[in-house]
Coordinates of C-alpha atoms and ligand atoms in Angstrom, one line a residue:
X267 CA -42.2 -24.7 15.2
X268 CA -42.7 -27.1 12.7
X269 CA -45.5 -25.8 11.5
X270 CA -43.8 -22.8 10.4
X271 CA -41.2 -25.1 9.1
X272 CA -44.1 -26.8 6.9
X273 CA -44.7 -23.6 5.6
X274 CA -41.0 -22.5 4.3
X275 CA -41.1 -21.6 0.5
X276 CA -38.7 -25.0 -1.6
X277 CA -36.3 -23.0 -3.7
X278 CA -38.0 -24.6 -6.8
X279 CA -41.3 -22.9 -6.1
X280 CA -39.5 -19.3 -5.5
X281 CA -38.0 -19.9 -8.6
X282 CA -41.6 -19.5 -10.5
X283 CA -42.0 -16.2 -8.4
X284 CA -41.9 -13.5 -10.8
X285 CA -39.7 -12.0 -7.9
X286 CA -37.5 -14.4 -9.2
X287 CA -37.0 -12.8 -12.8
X288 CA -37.3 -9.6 -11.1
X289 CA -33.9 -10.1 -8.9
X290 CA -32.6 -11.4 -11.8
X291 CA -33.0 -8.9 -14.2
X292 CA -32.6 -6.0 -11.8
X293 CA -29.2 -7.9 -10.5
X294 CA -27.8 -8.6 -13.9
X295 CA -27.1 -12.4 -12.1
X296 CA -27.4 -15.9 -13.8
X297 CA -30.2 -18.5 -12.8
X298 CA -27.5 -20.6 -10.9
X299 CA -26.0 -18.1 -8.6
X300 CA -29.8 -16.3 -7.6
X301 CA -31.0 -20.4 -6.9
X302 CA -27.8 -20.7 -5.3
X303 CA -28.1 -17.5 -2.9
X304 CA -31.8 -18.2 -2.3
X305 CA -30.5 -22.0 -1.3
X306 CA -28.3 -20.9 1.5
X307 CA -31.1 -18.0 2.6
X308 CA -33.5 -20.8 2.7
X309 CA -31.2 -22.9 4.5
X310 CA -30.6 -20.2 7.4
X311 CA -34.2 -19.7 7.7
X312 CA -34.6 -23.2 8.5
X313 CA -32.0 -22.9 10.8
X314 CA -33.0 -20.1 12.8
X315 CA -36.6 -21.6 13.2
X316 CA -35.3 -24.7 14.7
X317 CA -33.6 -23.0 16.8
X318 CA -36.3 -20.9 17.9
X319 CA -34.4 -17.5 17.1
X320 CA -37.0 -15.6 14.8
X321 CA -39.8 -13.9 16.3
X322 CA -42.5 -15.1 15.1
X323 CA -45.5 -14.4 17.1
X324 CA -47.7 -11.5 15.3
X325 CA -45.6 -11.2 12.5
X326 CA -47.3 -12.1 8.6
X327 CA -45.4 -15.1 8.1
X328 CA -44.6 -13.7 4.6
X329 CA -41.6 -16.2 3.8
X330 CA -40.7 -15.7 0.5
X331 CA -40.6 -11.4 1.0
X332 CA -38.4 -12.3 3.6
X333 CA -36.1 -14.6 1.7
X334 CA -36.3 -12.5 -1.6
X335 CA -35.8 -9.5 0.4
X336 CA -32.3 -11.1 2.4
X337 CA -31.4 -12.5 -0.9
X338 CA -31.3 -9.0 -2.7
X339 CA -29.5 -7.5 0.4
X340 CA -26.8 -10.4 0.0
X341 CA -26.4 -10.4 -3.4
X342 CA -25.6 -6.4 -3.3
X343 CA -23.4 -7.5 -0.8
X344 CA -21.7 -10.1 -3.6
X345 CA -21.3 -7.5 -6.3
X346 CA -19.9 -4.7 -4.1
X347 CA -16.0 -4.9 -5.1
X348 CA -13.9 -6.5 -2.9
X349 CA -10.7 -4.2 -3.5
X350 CA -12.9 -0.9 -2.4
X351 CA -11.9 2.9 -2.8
X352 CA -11.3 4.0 0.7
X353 CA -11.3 7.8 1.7
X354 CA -7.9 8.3 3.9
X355 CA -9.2 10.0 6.7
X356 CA -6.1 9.2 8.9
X357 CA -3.6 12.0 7.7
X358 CA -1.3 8.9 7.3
X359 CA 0.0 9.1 3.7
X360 CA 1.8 6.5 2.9
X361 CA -1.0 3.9 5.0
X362 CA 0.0 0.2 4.1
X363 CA -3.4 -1.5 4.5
X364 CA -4.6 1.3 2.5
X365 CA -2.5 0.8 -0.1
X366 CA 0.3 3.3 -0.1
X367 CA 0.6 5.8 -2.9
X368 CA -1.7 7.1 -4.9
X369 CA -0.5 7.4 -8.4
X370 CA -0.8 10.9 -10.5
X371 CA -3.1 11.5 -13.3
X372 CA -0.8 11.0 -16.0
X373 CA 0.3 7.8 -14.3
X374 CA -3.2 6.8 -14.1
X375 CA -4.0 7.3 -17.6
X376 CA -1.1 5.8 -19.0
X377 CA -1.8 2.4 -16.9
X378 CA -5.3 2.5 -18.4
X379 CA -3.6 3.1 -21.9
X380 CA -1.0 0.3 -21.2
X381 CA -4.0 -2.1 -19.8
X382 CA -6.2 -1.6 -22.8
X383 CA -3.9 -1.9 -25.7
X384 CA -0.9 -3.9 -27.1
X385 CA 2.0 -2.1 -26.6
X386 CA 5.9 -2.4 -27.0
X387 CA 6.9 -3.8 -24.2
X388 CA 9.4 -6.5 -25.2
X389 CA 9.9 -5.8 -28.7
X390 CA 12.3 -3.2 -30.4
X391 CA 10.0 -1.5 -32.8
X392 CA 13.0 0.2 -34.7
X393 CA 14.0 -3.4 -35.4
X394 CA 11.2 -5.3 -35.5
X395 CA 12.6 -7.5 -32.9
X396 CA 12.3 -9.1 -29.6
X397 CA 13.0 -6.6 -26.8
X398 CA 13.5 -6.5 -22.9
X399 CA 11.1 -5.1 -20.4
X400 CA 14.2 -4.9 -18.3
X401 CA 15.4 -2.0 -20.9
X402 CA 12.0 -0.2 -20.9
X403 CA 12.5 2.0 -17.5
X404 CA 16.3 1.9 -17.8
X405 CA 16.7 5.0 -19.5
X406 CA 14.5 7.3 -17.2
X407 CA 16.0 5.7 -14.1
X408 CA 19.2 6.3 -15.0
X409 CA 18.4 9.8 -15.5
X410 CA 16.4 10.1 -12.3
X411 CA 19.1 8.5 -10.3
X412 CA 22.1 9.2 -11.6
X413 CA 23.5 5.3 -11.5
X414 CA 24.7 3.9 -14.3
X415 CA 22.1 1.2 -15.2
X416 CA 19.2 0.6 -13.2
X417 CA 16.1 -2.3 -13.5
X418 CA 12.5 -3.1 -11.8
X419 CA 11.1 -6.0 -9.8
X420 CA 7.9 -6.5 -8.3
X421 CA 8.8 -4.6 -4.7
X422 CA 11.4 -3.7 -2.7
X423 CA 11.8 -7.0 -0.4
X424 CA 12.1 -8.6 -3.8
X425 CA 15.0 -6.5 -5.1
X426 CA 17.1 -7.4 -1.9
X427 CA 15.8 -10.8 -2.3
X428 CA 17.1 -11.3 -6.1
X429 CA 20.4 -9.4 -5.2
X430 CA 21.3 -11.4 -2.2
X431 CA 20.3 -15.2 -4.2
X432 CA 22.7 -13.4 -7.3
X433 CA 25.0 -12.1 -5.9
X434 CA 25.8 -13.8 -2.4
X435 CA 24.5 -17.3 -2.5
X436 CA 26.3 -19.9 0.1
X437 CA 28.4 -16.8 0.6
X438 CA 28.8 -14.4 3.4
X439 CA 27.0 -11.1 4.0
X440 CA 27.9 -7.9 6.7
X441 CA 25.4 -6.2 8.2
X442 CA 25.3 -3.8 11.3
X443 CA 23.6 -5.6 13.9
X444 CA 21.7 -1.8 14.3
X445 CA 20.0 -2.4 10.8
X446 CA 18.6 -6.0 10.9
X447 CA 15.1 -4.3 10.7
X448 CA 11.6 -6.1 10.6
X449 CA 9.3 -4.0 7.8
X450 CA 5.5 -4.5 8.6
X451 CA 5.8 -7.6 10.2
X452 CA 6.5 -9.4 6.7
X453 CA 9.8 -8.2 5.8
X454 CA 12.8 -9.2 8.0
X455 CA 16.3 -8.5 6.7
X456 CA 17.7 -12.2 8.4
X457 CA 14.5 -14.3 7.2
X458 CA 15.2 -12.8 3.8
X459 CA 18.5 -13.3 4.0
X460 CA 18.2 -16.9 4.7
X461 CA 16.0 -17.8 1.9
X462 CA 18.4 -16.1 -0.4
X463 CA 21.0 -18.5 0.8
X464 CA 23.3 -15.8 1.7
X465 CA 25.2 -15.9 5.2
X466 CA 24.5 -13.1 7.5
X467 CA 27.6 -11.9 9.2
X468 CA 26.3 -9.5 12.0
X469 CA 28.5 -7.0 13.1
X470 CA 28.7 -4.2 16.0
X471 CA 26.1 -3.9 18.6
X472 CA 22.4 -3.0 18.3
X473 CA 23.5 1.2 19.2
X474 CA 26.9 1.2 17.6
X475 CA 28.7 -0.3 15.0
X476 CA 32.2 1.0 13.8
X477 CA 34.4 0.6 11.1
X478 CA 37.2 -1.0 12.0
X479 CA 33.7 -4.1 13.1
X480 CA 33.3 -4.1 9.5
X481 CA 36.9 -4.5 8.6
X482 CA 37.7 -7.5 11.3
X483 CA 34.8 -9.2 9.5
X484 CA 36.0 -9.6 6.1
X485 CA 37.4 -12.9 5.1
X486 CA 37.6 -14.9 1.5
X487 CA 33.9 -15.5 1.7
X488 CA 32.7 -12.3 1.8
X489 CA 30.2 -11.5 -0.8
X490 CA 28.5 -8.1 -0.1
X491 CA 28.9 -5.4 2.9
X492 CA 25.2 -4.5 3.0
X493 CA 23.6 -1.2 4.6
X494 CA 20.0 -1.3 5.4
X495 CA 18.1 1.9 6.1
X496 CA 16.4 1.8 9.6
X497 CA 13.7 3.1 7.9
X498 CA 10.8 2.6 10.6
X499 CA 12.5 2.9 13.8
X500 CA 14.9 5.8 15.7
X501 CA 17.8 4.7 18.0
X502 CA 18.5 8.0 19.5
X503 CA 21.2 8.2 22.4
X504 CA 24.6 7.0 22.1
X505 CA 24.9 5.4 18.5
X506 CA 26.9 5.1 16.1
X507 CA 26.6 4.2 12.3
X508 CA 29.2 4.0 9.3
X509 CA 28.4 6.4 6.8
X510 CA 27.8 5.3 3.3
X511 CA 31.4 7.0 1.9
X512 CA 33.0 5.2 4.4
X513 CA 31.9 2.0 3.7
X514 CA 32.1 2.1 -0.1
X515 CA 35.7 3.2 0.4
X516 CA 36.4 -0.2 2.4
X517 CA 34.8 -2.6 -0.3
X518 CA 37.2 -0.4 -2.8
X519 CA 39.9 -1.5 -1.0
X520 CA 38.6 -5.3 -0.9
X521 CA 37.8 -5.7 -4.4
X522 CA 35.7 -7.6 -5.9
X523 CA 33.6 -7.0 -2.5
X524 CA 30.3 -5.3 -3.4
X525 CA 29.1 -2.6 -1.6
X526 CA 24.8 -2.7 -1.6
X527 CA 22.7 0.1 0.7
X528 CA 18.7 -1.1 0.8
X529 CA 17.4 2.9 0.7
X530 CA 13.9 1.4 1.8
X531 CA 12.2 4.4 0.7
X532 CA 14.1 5.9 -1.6
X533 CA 13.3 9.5 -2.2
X534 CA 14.2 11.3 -4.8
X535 CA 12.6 14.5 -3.7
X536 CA 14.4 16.4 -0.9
X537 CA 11.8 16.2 1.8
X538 CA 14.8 17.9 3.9
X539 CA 13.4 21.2 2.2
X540 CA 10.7 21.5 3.9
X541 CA 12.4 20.4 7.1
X542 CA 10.5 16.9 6.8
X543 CA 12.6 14.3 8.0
X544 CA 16.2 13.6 7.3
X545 CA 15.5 10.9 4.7
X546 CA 18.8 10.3 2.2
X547 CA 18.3 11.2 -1.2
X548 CA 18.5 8.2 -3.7
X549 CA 21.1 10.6 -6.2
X550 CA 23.4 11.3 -3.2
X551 CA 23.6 8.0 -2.4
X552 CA 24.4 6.7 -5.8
X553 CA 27.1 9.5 -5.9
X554 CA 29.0 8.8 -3.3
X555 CA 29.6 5.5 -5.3
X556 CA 27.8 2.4 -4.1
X557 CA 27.3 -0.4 -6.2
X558 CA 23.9 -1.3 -5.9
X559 CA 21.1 0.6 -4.6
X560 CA 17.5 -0.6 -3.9
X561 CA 14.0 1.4 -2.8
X562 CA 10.6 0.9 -3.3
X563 CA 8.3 2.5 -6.2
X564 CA 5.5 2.9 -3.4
X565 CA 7.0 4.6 -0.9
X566 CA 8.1 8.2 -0.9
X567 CA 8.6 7.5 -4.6
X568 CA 4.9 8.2 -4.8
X569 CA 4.5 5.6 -7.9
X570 CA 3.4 1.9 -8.2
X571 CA 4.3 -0.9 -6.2
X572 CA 7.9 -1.9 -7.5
X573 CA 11.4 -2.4 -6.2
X574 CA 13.8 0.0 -8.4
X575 CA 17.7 -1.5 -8.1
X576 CA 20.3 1.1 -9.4
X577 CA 24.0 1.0 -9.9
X578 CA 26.6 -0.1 -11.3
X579 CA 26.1 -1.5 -14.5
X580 CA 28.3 -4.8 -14.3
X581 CA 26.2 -5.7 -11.6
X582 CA 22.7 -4.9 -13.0
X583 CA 23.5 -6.5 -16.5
X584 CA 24.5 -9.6 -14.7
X585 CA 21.1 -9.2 -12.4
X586 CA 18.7 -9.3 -15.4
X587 CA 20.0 -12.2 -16.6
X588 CA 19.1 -13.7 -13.5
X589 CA 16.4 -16.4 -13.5
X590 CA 14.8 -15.1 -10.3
X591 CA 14.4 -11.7 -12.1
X592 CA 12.2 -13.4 -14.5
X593 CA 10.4 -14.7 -11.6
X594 CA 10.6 -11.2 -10.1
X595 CA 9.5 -9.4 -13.3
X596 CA 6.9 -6.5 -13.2
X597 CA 3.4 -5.9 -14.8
X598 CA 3.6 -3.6 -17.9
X599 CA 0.8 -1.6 -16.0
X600 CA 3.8 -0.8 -13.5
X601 CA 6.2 -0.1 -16.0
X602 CA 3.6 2.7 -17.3
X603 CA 2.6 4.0 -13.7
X604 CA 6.2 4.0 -13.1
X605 CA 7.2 6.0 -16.0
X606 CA 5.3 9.1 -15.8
X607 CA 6.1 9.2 -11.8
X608 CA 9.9 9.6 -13.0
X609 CA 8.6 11.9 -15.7
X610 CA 7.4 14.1 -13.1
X611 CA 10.6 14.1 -11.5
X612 CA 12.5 14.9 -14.4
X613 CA 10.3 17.9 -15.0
X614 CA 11.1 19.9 -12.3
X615 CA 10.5 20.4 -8.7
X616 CA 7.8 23.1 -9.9
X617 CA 5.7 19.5 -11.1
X618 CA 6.1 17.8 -7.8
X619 CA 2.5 18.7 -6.9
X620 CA 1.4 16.5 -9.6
X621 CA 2.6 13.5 -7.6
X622 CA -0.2 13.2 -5.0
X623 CA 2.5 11.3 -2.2
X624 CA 5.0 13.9 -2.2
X625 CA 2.0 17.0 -2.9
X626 CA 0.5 15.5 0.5
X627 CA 3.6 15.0 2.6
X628 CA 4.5 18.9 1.6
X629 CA 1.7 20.3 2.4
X630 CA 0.8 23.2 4.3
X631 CA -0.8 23.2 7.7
X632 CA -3.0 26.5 6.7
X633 CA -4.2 24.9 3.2
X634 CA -5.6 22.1 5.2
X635 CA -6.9 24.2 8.1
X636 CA -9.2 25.3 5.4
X637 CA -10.6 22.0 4.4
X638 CA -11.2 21.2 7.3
X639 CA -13.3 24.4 8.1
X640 CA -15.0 24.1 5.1
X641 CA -16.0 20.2 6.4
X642 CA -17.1 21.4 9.5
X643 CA -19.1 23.9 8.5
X644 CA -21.1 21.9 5.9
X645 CA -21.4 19.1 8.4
X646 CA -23.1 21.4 10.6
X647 CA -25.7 22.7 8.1
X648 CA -26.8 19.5 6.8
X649 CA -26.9 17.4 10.6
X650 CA -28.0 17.9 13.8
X651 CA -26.8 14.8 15.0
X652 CA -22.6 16.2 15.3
X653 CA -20.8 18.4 16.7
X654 CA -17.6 18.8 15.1
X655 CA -14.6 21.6 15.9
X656 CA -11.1 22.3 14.1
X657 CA -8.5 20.8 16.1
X658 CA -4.6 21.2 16.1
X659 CA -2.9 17.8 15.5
X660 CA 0.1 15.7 13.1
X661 CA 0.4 13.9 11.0
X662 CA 3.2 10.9 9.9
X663 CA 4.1 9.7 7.1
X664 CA 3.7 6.0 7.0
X665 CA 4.8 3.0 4.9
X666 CA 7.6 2.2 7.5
X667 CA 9.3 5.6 6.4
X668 CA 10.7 8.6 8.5
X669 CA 9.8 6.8 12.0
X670 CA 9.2 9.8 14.4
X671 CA 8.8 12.7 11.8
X672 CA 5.3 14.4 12.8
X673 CA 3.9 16.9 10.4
X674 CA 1.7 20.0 11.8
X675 CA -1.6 19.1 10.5
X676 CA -5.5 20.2 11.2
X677 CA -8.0 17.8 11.4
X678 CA -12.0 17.9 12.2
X679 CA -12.8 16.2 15.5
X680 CA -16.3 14.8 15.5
X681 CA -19.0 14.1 17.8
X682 CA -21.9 12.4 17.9
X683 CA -24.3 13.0 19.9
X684 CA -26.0 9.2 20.1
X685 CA -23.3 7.2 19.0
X686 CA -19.7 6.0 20.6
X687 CA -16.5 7.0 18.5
X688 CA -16.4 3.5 18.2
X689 CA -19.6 3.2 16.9
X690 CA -19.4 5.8 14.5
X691 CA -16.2 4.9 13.2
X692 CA -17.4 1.4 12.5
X693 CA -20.0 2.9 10.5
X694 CA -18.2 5.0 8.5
X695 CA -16.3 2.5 7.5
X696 CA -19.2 0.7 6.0
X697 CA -19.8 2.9 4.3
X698 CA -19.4 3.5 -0.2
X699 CA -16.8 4.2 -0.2
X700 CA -15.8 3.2 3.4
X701 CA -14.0 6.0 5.4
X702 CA -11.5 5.4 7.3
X703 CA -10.7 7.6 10.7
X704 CA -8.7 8.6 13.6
X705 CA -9.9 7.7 17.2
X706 CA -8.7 10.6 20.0
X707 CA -10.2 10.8 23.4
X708 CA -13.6 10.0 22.2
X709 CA -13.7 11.8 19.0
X710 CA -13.4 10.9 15.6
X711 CA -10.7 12.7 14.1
X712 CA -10.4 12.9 10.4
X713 CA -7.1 14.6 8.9
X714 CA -7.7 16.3 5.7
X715 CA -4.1 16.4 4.6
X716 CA -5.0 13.0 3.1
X717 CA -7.9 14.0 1.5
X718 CA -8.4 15.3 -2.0
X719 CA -11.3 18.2 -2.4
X720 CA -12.8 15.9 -5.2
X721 CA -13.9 13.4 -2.0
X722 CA -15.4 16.1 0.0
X723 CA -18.8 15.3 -1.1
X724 CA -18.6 11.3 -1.0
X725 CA -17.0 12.2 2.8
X726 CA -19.7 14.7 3.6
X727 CA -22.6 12.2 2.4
X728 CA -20.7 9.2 4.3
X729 CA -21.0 11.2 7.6
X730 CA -24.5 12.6 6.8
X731 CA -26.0 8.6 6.5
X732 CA -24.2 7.1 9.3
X733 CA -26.8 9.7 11.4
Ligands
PLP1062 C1 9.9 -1.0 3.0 C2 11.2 -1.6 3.0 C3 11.4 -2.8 2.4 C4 10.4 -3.5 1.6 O1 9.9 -2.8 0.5 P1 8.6 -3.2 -0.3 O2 8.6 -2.4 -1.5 O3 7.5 -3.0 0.7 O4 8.7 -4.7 -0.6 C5 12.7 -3.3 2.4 N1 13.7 -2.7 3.1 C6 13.5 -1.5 3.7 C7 14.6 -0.9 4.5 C8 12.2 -0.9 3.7 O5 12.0 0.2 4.3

């Protein structure tokens, strides 16, 4: 061994190799990180041969082709993005770890304009003055909504963050002991709750909660009655909840109690429609007279990450003046993503499609069927190595929204004939751009109703190299 040892390259003499300019060049890398990649390949060389691991009987003890060949395949490795497109090969549209929505075109473009260019974004050009951001969204929101003023913060768990801290601090809060959810593991309606130094008052049972639970629970220190959707979990059987009306009509009566529903979600698109889920629309809940309102931008929304709060304007006036919504403040990328997703909104339902969240969540079975025929039969031509058949299956929603609601789907199950599903799913996920799949009874399964027919050929080739 230590003769091979004695004849391991110093990093200064593969720094004379013309390989060395070569890697650079070709690599677009400085001197210091190439000497400092070749270090640590160096380094592991060493290691392995005292350890006895490489093979080395036979083999051309060609050192530095090794090391400038490991090299190269780690510094590709380096300069691969770390945030990665994924193809959504799960059917699951609003996927967390992969990111939630995806915004529309006109959203997309107008983040790119917003990110490249000064632009208005606290400062009153009619005036020549210092602006808000606050005010930027305002008017669109109130028009998509209905409330009567309406502001942005950087997600949803911050909304009910900043309105608990403003608006309940060292004071007391209801809540149905039915809707103290946990969101993703992160988000927890009590742990929030207590950093916001409000008091949570539980109220009810876990299945029923009435209203005369709410009523006994009101005393001098009661800041807020709060509602929280139950948006990724069902309790079916005998249950009982208090209907928004209901409830706003109690803090009426116990003035100046505020009355605040986290929507979660928050559609503004009737999903209902098209007999998807029974998810409450964001307009009828401001309607039937609620102070404050909260949902996330990223959710059935279909825009960028954001938590929208909508109401009554007292309340939101005195919420941007907050210090924590300073804290709380959004990106003027997200203001711009977030404007044309309401624009879309406002145009129409016959624009809807233009929003790819909602445009994926309403579509049809047969439209997909298609895709998926058209995959399968292209797969076929161009490898041996699968066998792949159209498949009956559903799809859910995601993003801790419409627990339970599964949409008809079709989805190409996929065999290979050397390979686990394990195996091949593994490396289709290493792939550029990585897919991501479905495992069913030894198949994998990819859903197309999350997949756009501009990724058909980057999905295609993906399968076609994992051979
Ligand atoms: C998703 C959700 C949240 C958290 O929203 P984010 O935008 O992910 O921060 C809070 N409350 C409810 C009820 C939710 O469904």
């Amino acid at each position: 061994m230590k003769r091979y040892l004695r004849q391991l390259p110093a990093v200064h003499e593969l720094q004379k190799d013309l390989r060395f300019e070569q890697l650079k060049t070709v690599n677009n890398v400085t001197t210091a990180r190439l000497t400092m990649f070749l270090k640590r390949e160096v380094e592991s060389l060493r290691a392995e041969l005292l350890i006895g691991q490489q093979e080395l009987e036979g083999v051309a003890l060609d050192f530095s082709t090794r090391l400038f060949k490991s090299t190269e395949a780690h510094l590709k490795q380096w300069q691969k993005n770390r945030l990665a497109r994924v193809i959504n090969g799960t059917g699951t549209v609003l996927h967390t770890n992969l990111g939630r929505s995806r915004l529309s075109k006109a959203a997309v473009a107008h983040v790119a304009e917003a990110a490249a260019s000064y632009s208005n974004l606290e400062y009153r050009l009619s005036e020549g003055q210092r602006g808000s951001r606050h005010d930027i969204m305002e008017e669109l929101l109130i028009e998509a909504t209905g409330a009567e003023a309406a502001m942005v913060v950087n997600n949803n768990a911050a909304a009910v963050f900043l309105i608990l801290s403003a608006l309940a601090k060292e004071r007391e809060v209801i809540v149905s002991r039915g809707q103290l959810v946990e969101i993703g593991g992160s988000f927890r309606v009590s742990s929030i709750m207590e950093e916001s130094g409000a008091h949570l008052v539980e109220v009810g049972t876990t299945n029923k909660t009435h209203l005369a639970d709410y009523e006994k629970a009101i005393r001098e220190e009661t800041a807020i009655i709060m509602k929280v959707h139950t948006s990724n979990f069902k309790v079916i059987g005998f249950t009982e909840t208090v209907a928004t009306p209901q409830l706003v009509e109690l803090t009426n009566q116990n003035q100046p109690l505020i009355f605040y529903e986290d929507l979660g979600s928050g559609a503004l698109y009737d999903y209902k429609k098209h007999g998807i889920g029974d998810e409450p629309l964001v307009q009828q809940v401001i309607e039937s007279g609620v102070d404050l309102v909260s949902f996330s931008g990223d959710k059935l929304l279909g825009g960028p990450q954001a938590g929208l709060i909508a109401g009554k304007k007292k309340w939101i006036d005195y919420l941007k003046k907050h210090q924590l919504a300073r804290v709380l403040r959004v990106d003027k990328m997200t203001l711009a993503a977030l404007e044309e997703t309401l624009k879309s909104y406002l145009a129409g339902p016959d624009n809807i499609n233009e929003l790819p969240t909602v445009r994926d969540i309403i579509r049809k079975a047969e439209d997909i069927s298609l895709q998926a025929q058209a995959f399968i039969s292209e797969l076929q031509s161009s490898s041996t190595k699968y066998i792949s058949e159209l498949q009956e299956s559903t799809s859910q929603i995601g993003g801790g929204t419409m627990p339970g609601v599964e949409i008809p789907t079709y989805i190409a199950a996929v065999r290979h004939s050397d390979l686990s599903a394990e195996q091949l799913s593994h490396r289709l996920r290493q792939a550029t751009p990585a897919i991501v799949t479905r495992i069913q009874e030894q198949q994998v399964c990819v859903d197309f109703r999350t997949i756009d027919s501009s990724e058909m050929v980057d999905l295609l080739a993906g399968f076609v190299d994992c051979e």
